[in-house]
CSV table of C-alpha atoms in Angstrom, one decimal:
chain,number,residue,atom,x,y,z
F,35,UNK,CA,-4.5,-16.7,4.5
F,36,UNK,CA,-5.5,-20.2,5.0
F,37,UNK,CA,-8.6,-21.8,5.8
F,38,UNK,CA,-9.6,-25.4,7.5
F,39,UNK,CA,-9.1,-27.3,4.8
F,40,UNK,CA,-5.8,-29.2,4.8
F,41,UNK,CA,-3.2,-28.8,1.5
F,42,UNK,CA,-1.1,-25.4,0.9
F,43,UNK,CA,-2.0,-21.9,1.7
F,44,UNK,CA,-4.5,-20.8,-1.6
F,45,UNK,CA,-2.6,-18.5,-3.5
F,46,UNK,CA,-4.6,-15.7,-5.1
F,47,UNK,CA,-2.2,-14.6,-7.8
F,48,UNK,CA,-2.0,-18.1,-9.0
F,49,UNK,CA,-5.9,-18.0,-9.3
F,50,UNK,CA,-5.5,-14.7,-11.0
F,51,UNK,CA,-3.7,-16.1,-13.4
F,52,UNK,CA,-6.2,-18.2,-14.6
F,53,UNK,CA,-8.6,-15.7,-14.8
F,54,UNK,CA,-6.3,-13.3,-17.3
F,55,UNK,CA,-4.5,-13.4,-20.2
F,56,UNK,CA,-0.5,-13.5,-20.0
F,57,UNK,CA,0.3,-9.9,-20.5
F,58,UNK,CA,-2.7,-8.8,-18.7
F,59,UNK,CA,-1.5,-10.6,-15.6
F,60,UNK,CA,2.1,-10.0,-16.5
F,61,UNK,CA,0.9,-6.0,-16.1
F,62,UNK,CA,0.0,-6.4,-12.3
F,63,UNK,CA,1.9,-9.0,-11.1
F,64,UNK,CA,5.3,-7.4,-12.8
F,65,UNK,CA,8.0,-5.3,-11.1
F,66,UNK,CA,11.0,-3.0,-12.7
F,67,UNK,CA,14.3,-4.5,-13.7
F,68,UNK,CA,14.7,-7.6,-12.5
F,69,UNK,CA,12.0,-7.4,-10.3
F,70,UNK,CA,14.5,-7.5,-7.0
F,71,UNK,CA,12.6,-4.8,-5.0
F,72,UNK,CA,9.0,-6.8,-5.9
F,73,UNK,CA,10.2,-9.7,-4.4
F,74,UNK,CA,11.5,-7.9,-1.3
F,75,UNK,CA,8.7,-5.9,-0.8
F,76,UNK,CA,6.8,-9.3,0.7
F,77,UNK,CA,10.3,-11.0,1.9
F,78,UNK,CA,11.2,-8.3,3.9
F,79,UNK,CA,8.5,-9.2,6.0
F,80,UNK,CA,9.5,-12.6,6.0
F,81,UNK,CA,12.4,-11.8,7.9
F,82,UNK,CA,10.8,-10.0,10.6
F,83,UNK,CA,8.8,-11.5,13.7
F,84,UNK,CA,6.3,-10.5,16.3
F,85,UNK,CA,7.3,-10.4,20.1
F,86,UNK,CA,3.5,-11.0,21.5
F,87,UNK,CA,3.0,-9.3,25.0
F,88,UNK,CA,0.8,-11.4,27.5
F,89,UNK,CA,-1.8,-11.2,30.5
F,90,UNK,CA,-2.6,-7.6,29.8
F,91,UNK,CA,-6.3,-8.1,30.1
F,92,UNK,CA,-9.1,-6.4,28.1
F,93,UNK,CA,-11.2,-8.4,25.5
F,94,UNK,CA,-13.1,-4.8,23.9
F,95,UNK,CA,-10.9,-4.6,20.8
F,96,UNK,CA,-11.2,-1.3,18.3
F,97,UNK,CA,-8.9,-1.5,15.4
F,98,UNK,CA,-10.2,2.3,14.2
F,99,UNK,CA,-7.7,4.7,13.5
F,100,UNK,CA,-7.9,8.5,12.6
F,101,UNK,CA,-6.2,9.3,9.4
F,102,UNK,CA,-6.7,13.4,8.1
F,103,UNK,CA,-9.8,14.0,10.4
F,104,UNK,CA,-11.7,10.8,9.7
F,105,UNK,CA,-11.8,7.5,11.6
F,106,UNK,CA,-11.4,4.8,9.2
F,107,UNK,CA,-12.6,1.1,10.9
F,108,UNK,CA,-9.0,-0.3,10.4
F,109,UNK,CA,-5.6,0.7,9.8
F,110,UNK,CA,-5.8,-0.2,5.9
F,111,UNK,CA,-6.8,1.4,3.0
F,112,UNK,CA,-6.7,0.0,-1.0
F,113,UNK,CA,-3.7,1.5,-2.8
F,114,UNK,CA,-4.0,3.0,-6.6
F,115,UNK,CA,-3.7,0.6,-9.0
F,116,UNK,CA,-4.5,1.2,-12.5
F,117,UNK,CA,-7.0,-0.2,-15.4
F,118,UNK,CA,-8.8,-2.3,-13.2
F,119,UNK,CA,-11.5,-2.9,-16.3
F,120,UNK,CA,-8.1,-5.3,-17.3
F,121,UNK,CA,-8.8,-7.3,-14.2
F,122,UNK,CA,-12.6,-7.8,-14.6
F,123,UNK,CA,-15.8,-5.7,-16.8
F,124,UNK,CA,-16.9,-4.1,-13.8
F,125,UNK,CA,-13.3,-2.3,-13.2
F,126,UNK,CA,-13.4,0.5,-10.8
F,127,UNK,CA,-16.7,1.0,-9.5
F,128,UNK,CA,-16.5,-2.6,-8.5
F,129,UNK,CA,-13.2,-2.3,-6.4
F,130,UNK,CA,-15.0,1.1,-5.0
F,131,UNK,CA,-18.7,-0.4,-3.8
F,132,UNK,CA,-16.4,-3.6,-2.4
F,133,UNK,CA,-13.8,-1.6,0.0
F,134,UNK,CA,-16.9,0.9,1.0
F,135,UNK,CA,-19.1,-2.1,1.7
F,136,UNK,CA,-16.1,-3.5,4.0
F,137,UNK,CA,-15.4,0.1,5.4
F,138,UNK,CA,-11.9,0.6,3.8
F,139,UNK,CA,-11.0,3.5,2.7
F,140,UNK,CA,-9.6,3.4,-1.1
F,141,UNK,CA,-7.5,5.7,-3.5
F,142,UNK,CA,-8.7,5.9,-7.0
F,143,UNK,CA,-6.1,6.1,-9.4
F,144,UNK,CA,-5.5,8.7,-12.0
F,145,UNK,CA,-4.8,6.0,-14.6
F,146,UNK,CA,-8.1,4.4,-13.6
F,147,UNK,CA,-10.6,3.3,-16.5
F,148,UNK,CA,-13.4,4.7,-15.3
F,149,UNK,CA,-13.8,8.3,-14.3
F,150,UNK,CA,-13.4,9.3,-10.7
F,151,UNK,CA,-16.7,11.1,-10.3
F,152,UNK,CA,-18.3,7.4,-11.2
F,153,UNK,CA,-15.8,5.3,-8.7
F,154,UNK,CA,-16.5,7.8,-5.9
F,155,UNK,CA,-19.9,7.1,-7.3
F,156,UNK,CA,-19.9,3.9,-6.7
F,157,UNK,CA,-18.3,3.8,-3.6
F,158,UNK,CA,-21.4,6.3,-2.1
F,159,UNK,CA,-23.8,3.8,-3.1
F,160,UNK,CA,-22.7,0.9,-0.5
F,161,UNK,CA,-22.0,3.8,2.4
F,162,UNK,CA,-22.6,7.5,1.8
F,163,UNK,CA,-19.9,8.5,3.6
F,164,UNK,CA,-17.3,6.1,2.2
F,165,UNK,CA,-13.4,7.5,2.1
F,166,UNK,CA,-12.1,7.8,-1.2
F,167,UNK,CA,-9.1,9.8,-2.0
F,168,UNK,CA,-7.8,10.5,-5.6
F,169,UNK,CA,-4.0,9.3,-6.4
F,170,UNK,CA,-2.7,12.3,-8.3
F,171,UNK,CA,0.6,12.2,-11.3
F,172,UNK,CA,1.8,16.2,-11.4
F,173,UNK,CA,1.8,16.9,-15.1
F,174,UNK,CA,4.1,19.9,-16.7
F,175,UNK,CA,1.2,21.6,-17.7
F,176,UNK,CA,-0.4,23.5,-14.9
F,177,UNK,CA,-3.7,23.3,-16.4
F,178,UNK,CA,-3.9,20.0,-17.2
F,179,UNK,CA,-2.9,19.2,-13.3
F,180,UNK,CA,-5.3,21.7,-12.2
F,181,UNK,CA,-8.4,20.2,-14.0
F,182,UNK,CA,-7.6,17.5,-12.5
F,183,UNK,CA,-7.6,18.4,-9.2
F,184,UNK,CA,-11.0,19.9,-9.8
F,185,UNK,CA,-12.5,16.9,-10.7
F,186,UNK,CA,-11.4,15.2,-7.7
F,187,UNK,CA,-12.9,18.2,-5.6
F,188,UNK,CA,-16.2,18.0,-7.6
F,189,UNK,CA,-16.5,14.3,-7.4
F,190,UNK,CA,-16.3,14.0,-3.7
F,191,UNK,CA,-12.4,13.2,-3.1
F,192,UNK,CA,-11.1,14.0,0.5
F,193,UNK,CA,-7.5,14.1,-0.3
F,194,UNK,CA,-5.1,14.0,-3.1
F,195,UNK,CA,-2.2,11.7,-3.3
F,196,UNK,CA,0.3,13.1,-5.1
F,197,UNK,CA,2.9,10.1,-6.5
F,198,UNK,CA,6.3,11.5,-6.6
F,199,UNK,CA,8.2,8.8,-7.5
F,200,UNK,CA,8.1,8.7,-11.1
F,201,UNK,CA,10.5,11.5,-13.0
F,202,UNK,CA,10.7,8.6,-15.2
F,203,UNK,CA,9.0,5.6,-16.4
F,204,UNK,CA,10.3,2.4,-14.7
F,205,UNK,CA,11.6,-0.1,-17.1
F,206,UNK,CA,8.7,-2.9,-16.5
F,207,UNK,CA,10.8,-6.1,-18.0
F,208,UNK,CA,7.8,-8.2,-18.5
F,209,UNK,CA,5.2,-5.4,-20.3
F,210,UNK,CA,8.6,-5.3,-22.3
F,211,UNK,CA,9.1,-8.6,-23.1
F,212,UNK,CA,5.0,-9.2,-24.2
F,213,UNK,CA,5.1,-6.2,-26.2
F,214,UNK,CA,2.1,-4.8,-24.2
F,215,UNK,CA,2.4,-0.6,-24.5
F,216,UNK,CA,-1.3,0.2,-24.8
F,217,UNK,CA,-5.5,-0.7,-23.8
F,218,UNK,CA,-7.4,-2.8,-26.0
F,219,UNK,CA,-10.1,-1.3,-28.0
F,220,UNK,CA,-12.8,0.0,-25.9
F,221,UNK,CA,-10.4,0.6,-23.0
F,222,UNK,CA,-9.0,4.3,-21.6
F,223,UNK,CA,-7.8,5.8,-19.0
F,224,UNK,CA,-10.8,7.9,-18.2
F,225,UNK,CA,-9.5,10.6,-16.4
F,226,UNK,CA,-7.2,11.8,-19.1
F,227,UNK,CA,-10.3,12.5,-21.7
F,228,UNK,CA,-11.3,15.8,-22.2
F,229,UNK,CA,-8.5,17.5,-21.0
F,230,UNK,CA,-6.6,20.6,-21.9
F,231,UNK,CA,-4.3,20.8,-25.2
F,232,UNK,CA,-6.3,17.6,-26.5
F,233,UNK,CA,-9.0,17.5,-29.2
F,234,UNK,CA,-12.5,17.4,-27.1
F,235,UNK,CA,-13.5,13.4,-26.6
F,236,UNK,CA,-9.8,11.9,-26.9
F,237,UNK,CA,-7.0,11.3,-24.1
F,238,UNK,CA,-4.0,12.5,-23.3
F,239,UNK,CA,-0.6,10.1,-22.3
F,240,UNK,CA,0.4,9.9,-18.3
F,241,UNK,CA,3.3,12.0,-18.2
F,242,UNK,CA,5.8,11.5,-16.1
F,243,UNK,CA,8.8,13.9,-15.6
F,244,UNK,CA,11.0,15.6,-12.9
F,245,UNK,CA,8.6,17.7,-10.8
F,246,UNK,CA,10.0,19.6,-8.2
F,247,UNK,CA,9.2,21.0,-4.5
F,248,UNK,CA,7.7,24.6,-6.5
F,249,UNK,CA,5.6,22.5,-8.0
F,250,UNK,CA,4.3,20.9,-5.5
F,251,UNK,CA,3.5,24.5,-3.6
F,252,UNK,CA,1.8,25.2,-6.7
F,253,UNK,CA,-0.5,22.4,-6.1
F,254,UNK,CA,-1.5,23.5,-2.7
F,255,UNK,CA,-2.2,27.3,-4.5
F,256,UNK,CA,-4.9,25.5,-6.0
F,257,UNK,CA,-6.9,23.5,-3.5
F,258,UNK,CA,-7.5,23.0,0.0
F,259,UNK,CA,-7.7,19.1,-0.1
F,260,UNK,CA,-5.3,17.8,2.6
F,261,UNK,CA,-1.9,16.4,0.1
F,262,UNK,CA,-0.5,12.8,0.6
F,263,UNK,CA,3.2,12.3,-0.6
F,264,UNK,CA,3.3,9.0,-2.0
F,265,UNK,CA,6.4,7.2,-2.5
F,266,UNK,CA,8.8,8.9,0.2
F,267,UNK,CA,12.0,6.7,1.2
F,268,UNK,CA,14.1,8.9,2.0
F,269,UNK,CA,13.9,11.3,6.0
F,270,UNK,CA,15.3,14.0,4.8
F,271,UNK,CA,12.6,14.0,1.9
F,272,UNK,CA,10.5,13.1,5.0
F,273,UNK,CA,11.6,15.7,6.9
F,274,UNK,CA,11.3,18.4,4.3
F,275,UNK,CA,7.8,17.5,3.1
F,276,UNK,CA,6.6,17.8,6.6
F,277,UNK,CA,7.9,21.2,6.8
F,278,UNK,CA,6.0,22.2,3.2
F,279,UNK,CA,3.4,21.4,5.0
F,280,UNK,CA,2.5,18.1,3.4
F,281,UNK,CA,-0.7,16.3,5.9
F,282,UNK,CA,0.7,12.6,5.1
F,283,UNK,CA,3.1,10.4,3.8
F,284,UNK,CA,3.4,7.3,2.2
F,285,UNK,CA,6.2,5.1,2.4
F,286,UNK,CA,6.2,3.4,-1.1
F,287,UNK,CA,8.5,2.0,-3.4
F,288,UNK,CA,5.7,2.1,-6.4
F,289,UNK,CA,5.0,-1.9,-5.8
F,290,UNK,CA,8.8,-1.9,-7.1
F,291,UNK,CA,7.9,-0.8,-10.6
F,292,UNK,CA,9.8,2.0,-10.7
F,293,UNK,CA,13.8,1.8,-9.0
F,294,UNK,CA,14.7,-1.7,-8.7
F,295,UNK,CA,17.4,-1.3,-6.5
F,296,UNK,CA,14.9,0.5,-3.6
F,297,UNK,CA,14.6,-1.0,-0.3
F,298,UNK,CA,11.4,-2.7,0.7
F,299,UNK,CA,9.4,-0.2,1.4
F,300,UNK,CA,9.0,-2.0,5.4
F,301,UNK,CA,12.5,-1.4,5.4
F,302,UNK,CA,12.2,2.2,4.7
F,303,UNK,CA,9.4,2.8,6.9
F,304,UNK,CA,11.0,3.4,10.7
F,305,UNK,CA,13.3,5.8,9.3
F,306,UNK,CA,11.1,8.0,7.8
F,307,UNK,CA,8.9,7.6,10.9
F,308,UNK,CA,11.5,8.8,12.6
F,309,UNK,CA,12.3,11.5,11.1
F,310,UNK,CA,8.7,13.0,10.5
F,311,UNK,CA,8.0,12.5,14.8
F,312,UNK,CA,4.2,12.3,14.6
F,313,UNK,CA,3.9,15.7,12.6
F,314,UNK,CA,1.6,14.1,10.0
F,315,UNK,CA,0.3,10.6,9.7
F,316,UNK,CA,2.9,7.8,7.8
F,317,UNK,CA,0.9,5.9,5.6
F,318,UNK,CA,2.9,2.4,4.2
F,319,UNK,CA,2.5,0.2,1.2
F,320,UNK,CA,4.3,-2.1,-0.6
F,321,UNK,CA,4.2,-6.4,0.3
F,322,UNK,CA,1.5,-6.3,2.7
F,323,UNK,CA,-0.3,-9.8,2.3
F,324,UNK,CA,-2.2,-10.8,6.1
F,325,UNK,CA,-3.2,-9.4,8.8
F,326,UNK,CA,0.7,-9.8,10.9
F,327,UNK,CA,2.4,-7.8,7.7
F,328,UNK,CA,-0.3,-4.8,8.6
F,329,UNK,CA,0.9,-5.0,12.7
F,330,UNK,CA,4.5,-5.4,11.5
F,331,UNK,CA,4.1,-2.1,9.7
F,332,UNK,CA,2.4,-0.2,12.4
F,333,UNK,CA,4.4,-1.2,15.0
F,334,UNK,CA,7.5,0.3,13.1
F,335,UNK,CA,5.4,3.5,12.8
F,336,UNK,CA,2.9,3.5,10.1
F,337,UNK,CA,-0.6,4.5,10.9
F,338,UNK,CA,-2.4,2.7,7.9
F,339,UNK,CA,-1.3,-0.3,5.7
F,340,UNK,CA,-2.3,-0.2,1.6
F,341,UNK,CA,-2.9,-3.3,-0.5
F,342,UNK,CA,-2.5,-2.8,-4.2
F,343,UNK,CA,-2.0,-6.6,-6.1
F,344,UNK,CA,-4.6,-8.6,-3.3
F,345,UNK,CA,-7.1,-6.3,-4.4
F,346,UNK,CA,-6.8,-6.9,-8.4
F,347,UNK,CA,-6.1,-10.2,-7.4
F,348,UNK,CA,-9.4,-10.6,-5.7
F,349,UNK,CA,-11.4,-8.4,-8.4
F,350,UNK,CA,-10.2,-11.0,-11.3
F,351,UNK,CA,-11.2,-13.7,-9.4
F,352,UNK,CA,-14.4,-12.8,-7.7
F,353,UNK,CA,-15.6,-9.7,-9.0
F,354,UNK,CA,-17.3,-7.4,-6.4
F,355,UNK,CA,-17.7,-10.1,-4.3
F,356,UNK,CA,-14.1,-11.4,-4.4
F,357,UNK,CA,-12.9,-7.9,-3.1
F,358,UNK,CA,-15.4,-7.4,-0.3
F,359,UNK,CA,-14.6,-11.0,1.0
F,360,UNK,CA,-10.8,-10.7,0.8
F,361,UNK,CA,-10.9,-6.9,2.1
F,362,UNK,CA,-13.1,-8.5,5.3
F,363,UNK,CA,-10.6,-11.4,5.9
F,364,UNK,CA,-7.7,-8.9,5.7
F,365,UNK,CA,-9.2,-6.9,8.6
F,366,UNK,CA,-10.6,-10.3,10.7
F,367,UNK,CA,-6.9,-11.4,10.0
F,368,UNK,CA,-5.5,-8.0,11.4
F,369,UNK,CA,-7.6,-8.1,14.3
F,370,UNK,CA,-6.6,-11.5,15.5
F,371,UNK,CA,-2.8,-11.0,15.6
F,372,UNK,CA,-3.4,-7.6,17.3
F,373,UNK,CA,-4.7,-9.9,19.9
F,374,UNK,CA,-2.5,-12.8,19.8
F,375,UNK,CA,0.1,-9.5,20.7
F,376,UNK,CA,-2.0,-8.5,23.6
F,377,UNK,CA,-3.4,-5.5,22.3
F,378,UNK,CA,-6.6,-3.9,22.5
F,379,UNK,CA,-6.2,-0.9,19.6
F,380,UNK,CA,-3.6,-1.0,17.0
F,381,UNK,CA,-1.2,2.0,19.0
F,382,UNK,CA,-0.5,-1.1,21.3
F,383,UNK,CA,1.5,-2.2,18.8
F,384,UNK,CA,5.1,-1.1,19.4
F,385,UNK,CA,8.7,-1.2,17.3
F,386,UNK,CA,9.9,-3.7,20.7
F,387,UNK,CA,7.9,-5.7,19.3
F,388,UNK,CA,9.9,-6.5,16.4
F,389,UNK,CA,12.4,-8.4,16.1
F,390,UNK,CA,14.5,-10.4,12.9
F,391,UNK,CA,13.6,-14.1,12.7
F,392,UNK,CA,16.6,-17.0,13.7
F,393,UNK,CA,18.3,-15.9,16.8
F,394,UNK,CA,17.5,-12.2,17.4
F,395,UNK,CA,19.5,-12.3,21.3
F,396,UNK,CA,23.0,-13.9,21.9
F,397,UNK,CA,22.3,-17.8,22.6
F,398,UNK,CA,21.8,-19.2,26.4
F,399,UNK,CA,23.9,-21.4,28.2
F,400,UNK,CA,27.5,-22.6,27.5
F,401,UNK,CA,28.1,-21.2,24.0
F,402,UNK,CA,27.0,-17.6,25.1
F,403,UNK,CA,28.7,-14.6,24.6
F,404,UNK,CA,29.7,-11.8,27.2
F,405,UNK,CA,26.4,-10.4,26.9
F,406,UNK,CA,24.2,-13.3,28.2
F,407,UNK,CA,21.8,-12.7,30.9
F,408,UNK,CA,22.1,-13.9,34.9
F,409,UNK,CA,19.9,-16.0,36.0
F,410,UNK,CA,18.8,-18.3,33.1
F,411,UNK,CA,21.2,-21.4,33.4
F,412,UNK,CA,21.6,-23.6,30.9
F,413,UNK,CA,19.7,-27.0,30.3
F,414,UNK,CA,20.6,-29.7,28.1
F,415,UNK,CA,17.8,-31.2,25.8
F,416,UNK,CA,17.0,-34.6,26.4
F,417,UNK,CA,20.3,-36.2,24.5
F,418,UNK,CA,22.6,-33.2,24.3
F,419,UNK,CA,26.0,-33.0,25.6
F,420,UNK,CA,27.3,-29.6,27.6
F,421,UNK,CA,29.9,-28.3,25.6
């Protein structure tokens, strides 16, 4: 986003990287591989443009949406993202009072370093009834998922997003590379401590490993939190989630840490749409920088957009602060293109709109093809020759 002043657009990882050491930084801003689906997570939408519709009157503008029962104030939410106390001292419960203070909803990760009952904490203290929903790794022992889930319910978590993209650790290149494999001293993730199978006060490793769909129905045994499914590409895995009777999906490629060969997770997004017909809300993350990336996903079917990296971003930079501010732009941003497109709420917002950037219809005039349409004759600019 850009403000008055003229130069280049201010780029917030560049700030970032100021603010953090190398590996640190390397940690969030890194993909898997050779980082090809990271960059085409925010290129993808570089290749798509917005068709604006005009005079359709109506200045009163409401970007709410209902997501799971609750109406959230805009269609975006802050992704999971871990060790956040890497990004800035106040970690978590900073991210969690900033997004509740801007009235966007966030998802806590299970790799966070501070507990969830203190982030949803947090978040209660700038708006008791602040969305906060608890990002959820199945682990092969049952009870080691299960006391999980029951600190989620306990803390005050309305849902459970279950990641199930990760049989397997993505290769990160750049964590690689700096040798970076663990916390510093003083640093955990919290809501592994105290857990089953490990000595009282220590934590236990992330595992990640080949759950199945069993698995998953085991999880809904134990709780009556609505289940996300994050990281869905695929319909058919669409499709059958829905009829497991999973309440929402999100269309993720991991922020391309994991598969480096996935699709854009844009890209993705109107097929799975498709395929799950409105059943259950289709969540997106994955590239989304401004305000037009958030109408370019819900107008190819996505009810809600995540941010993951503009949050840390804004947390290393400017603390609390830095997060509410760039949370608040985000939204102002999104409301202004949903009116440059002549809507009024963000379901105005439809996949017509859409269309790939550079000549998206067959040319007018003389050098058109058979499918040209009547009525529009050609006119030479001012010192062009016909043909």
């Amino acid at each position: 986003m850009t403000g008055s002043h003229p130069g280049p657009p201010h780029d917030p990882a560049e700030s970032a990287r100021g603010k953090l050491s190398p590996e640190h930084y390397d940690y969030f801003a890194g993909g898997a591989g050779e980082e090809t689906a990271l960059r085409e997570n925010e290129d993808a939408f570089g290749r798509l443009a917005l068709l604006p519709r005009v005079l359709r009157g109506g200045g009163d503008r409401d970007t709410r949406v209902s997501v799971l029962g609750r109406d959230w104030p805009a269609p975006l939410f802050v992704s999971p993202t871990a060790f956040h106390r890497l990004a800035h001292p106040d970690g978590e419960p900073a991210t969690a009072r900033a997004a509740a203070a801007a009235g966007v909803p966030l998802v806590t990760g299970m790799a966070a370093t501070t507990a969830v009952t203190d982030v949803v904490a947090a978040a209660r203290e700038a708006d008791p009834g602040a969305v906060v929903w608890f990002q959820l790794y199945l682990q092969p022992e049952h009870e080691v998922t299960a006391e999980l889930v029951l600190r989620a319910e306990r803390a005050g978590c309305s849902a459970l997003v279950v990641t199930v993209d990760s049989p397997v650790f993505g290769t990160r290149t750049r964590d690689l590379r700096n040798g970076f494999h663990d916390l510093p001293s003083g640093l955990a993730a919290e809501n592994m401590r105290d857990l089953p199978g490990a000595p009282p006060g220590t934590t236990r490793d992330i595992a990640m490993w080949p759950a199945g769909w069993d698995d998953l129905a085991r999880l809904r045994e134990l709780t009556d939190l609505p289940l996300v499914l994050k990281g869905v590409l695929h319909p058919e895995d669409a499709r059958i989630a829905v009829d497991r009777g999973v309440d929402a999906l999100v269309v993720s490629n991991h922020g391309g840490r994991q598969l480096d060969a996935a699709p854009a997770s844009v890209e993705a997004l109107p097929a799975v749409a498709e395929a799950v017909a409105g059943r259950v809300p289709v969540l997106m993350d994955g590239g989304a920088r401004r305000g037009a990336d958030i109408a370019l996903a819900l107008a190819l079917g996505a009810r809600a957009v995540g941010v993951g990296r503009p949050v840390l971003w804004a947390l290393a930079t400017g603390g609390e602060d830095g997060v509410r501010e760039a949370l608040t732009a985000l939204r102002e941003d999104f409301e202004q293109v949903l009116a440059l497109c002549g809507g009024r709420r963000p379901q105005d917002l439809t996949a017509d709109q859409v269309v790939p950037r550079g000549l998206p219809y067959p040319p007018y005039g003389l050098a058109a093809g058979p499918g040209t349409p009547r009525g529009l004759p050609y006119r030479p600019r001012r010192g062009e020759r016909a043909w």
